[in-house]
Amino acid sequence: MTEETATTPETGAVATGGGKAAVADVEEAMKDVVDPELGINVVDLGLVYGVHVDDENVATLDMTLTSAACPLTDVIEDQARQALTTGPGGGLVNDIRINWVWLPPWGPDKITDEGRDQLRSLGFNV
């Protein structure tokens, strides 16, 4: 089974045949969402565990936080909604849902190599 893809001229984003965003494009757009405490995007921090885009072009994000007691959950949710649903042409997806998950627990081993480089440049020892 193959999917047709098209690049939207408004955003340059690749969507599948029915206007459904590609998971890779959603993940890339989530790099605009920055953890307010660390200043590194949530993808490179390893906080995004999974992405699913349904037939209505609604993205469900399985995400975690560095701490279950993080007081900035609303900030991250607002940034994610902004990154994915706004912009030229109305955004990459029609809406988002965040499924906050705590298992497996987040740890420094989830940080990407790019995230580690960014943290080192800020003076963190990772």
mmCIF file of C-alpha atoms in Angstrom:
data_model
loop_
_atom_site.group_PDB
_atom_site.id
_atom_site.type_symbol
_atom_site.label_atom_id
_atom_site.label_comp_id
_atom_site.label_asym_id
_atom_site.label_seq_id
_atom_site.Cartn_x
_atom_site.Cartn_y
_atom_site.Cartn_z
ATOM 1 C CA MET A 1 0.000 0.000 0.000
ATOM 2 C CA THR A 2 1.363 3.402 -0.943
ATOM 3 C CA GLU A 3 0.284 6.909 0.044
ATOM 4 C CA GLU A 4 0.260 9.900 -2.224
ATOM 5 C CA THR A 5 2.100 12.895 -0.845
ATOM 6 C CA ALA A 6 1.925 16.550 -1.734
ATOM 7 C CA THR A 7 3.819 19.604 -0.603
ATOM 8 C CA THR A 8 1.563 22.446 0.435
ATOM 9 C CA PRO A 9 2.741 25.745 -1.054
ATOM 10 C CA GLU A 10 1.669 27.733 2.017
ATOM 11 C CA THR A 11 3.862 25.898 4.510
ATOM 12 C CA GLY A 12 6.104 23.647 2.477
ATOM 13 C CA ALA A 13 4.855 20.817 4.683
ATOM 14 C CA VAL A 14 4.292 17.407 3.194
ATOM 15 C CA ALA A 15 0.793 16.037 3.695
ATOM 16 C CA THR A 16 -0.603 12.698 2.595
ATOM 17 C CA GLY A 17 -3.388 12.381 0.014
ATOM 18 C CA GLY A 18 -6.345 13.497 2.174
ATOM 19 C CA GLY A 19 -4.628 16.488 3.711
ATOM 20 C CA LYS A 20 -3.378 14.399 6.614
ATOM 21 C CA ALA A 21 -0.031 15.602 7.993
ATOM 22 C CA ALA A 22 2.921 13.235 7.907
ATOM 23 C CA VAL A 23 4.208 12.116 11.316
ATOM 24 C CA ALA A 24 7.736 13.238 10.388
ATOM 25 C CA ASP A 25 6.444 16.756 9.661
ATOM 26 C CA VAL A 26 4.645 16.890 13.020
ATOM 27 C CA GLU A 27 7.830 15.779 14.783
ATOM 28 C CA GLU A 28 9.844 18.421 12.923
ATOM 29 C CA ALA A 29 7.315 21.145 13.816
ATOM 30 C CA MET A 30 7.497 20.083 17.471
ATOM 31 C CA LYS A 31 11.143 21.198 17.464
ATOM 32 C CA ASP A 32 9.678 24.714 17.749
ATOM 33 C CA VAL A 33 8.350 23.769 21.207
ATOM 34 C CA VAL A 34 11.012 24.652 23.766
ATOM 35 C CA ASP A 35 11.147 23.432 27.347
ATOM 36 C CA PRO A 36 10.867 26.727 29.281
ATOM 37 C CA GLU A 37 13.296 25.655 31.994
ATOM 38 C CA LEU A 38 16.081 24.140 29.883
ATOM 39 C CA GLY A 39 15.709 26.130 26.670
ATOM 40 C CA ILE A 40 15.973 22.995 24.477
ATOM 41 C CA ASN A 41 13.201 21.724 22.217
ATOM 42 C CA VAL A 42 11.005 18.898 23.487
ATOM 43 C CA VAL A 43 11.944 16.541 20.638
ATOM 44 C CA ASP A 44 15.686 16.701 21.297
ATOM 45 C CA LEU A 45 15.058 16.411 25.038
ATOM 46 C CA GLY A 46 13.305 13.118 24.336
ATOM 47 C CA LEU A 47 9.965 14.261 25.755
ATOM 48 C CA VAL A 48 7.945 13.220 22.686
ATOM 49 C CA TYR A 49 7.361 9.474 22.914
ATOM 50 C CA GLY A 50 5.029 9.105 19.954
ATOM 51 C CA VAL A 51 2.907 10.891 17.346
ATOM 52 C CA HIS A 52 -0.279 9.730 15.649
ATOM 53 C CA VAL A 53 -2.283 11.697 13.078
ATOM 54 C CA ASP A 54 -5.861 10.503 12.550
ATOM 55 C CA ASP A 55 -8.051 10.769 9.447
ATOM 56 C CA GLU A 56 -9.432 14.137 10.633
ATOM 57 C CA ASN A 57 -5.848 15.452 10.687
ATOM 58 C CA VAL A 58 -5.785 15.663 14.496
ATOM 59 C CA ALA A 59 -2.386 14.900 16.011
ATOM 60 C CA THR A 60 -2.197 12.942 19.247
ATOM 61 C CA LEU A 61 1.154 13.380 20.962
ATOM 62 C CA ASP A 62 2.381 10.951 23.600
ATOM 63 C CA MET A 63 4.603 13.143 25.727
ATOM 64 C CA THR A 64 6.230 13.173 29.102
ATOM 65 C CA LEU A 65 7.983 15.794 31.206
ATOM 66 C CA THR A 66 11.292 15.817 33.010
ATOM 67 C CA SER A 67 9.257 15.846 36.224
ATOM 68 C CA ALA A 68 5.639 14.903 36.906
ATOM 69 C CA ALA A 69 5.470 17.999 39.106
ATOM 70 C CA CYS A 70 6.438 20.346 36.263
ATOM 71 C CA PRO A 71 4.459 23.580 36.705
ATOM 72 C CA LEU A 72 4.886 24.569 33.047
ATOM 73 C CA THR A 73 2.669 21.933 31.411
ATOM 74 C CA ASP A 74 0.285 24.614 30.107
ATOM 75 C CA VAL A 75 3.153 26.525 28.488
ATOM 76 C CA ILE A 76 4.299 23.407 26.611
ATOM 77 C CA GLU A 77 0.717 22.616 25.546
ATOM 78 C CA ASP A 78 0.210 26.165 24.265
ATOM 79 C CA GLN A 79 3.508 26.090 22.351
ATOM 80 C CA ALA A 80 2.615 22.718 20.788
ATOM 81 C CA ARG A 81 -0.808 23.972 19.700
ATOM 82 C CA GLN A 82 0.799 27.100 18.221
ATOM 83 C CA ALA A 83 3.507 25.133 16.398
ATOM 84 C CA LEU A 84 1.094 22.646 14.853
ATOM 85 C CA THR A 85 -2.219 24.437 14.268
ATOM 86 C CA THR A 86 -1.293 27.991 13.254
ATOM 87 C CA GLY A 87 0.636 29.561 10.456
ATOM 88 C CA PRO A 88 0.184 30.085 6.736
ATOM 89 C CA GLY A 89 -2.608 27.924 5.373
ATOM 90 C CA GLY A 90 -4.021 27.230 8.845
ATOM 91 C CA GLY A 91 -1.288 25.014 10.200
ATOM 92 C CA LEU A 92 -0.010 21.489 9.778
ATOM 93 C CA VAL A 93 -2.880 19.793 11.645
ATOM 94 C CA ASN A 94 -6.444 20.764 12.511
ATOM 95 C CA ASP A 95 -6.053 20.170 16.248
ATOM 96 C CA ILE A 96 -3.842 18.443 18.800
ATOM 97 C CA ARG A 97 -4.283 16.267 21.834
ATOM 98 C CA ILE A 98 -1.509 15.604 24.298
ATOM 99 C CA ASN A 99 -1.525 12.297 26.118
ATOM 100 C CA TRP A 100 0.781 12.842 29.105
ATOM 101 C CA VAL A 101 2.517 9.561 29.920
ATOM 102 C CA TRP A 102 4.818 8.675 32.779
ATOM 103 C CA LEU A 103 5.997 5.217 31.756
ATOM 104 C CA PRO A 104 8.672 4.740 30.840
ATOM 105 C CA PRO A 105 9.914 7.550 33.027
ATOM 106 C CA TRP A 106 11.991 10.215 31.315
ATOM 107 C CA GLY A 107 15.728 10.153 31.925
ATOM 108 C CA PRO A 108 18.811 11.781 30.423
ATOM 109 C CA ASP A 109 19.252 8.698 28.207
ATOM 110 C CA LYS A 110 16.261 9.925 26.153
ATOM 111 C CA ILE A 111 18.073 13.115 25.034
ATOM 112 C CA THR A 112 19.177 13.045 21.386
ATOM 113 C CA ASP A 113 22.771 13.731 20.367
ATOM 114 C CA GLU A 114 21.627 17.154 19.078
ATOM 115 C CA GLY A 115 19.980 17.842 22.443
ATOM 116 C CA ARG A 116 23.163 16.851 24.274
ATOM 117 C CA ASP A 117 25.168 19.246 22.103
ATOM 118 C CA GLN A 118 22.706 22.046 22.859
ATOM 119 C CA LEU A 119 22.830 21.350 26.604
ATOM 120 C CA ARG A 120 26.643 21.273 26.579
ATOM 121 C CA SER A 121 26.683 24.647 24.840
ATOM 122 C CA LEU A 122 24.591 25.963 27.741
ATOM 123 C CA GLY A 123 27.096 24.609 30.278
ATOM 124 C CA PHE A 124 25.355 21.360 31.254
ATOM 125 C CA ASN A 125 27.483 18.245 31.738
ATOM 126 C CA VAL A 126 25.672 15.499 29.805
#
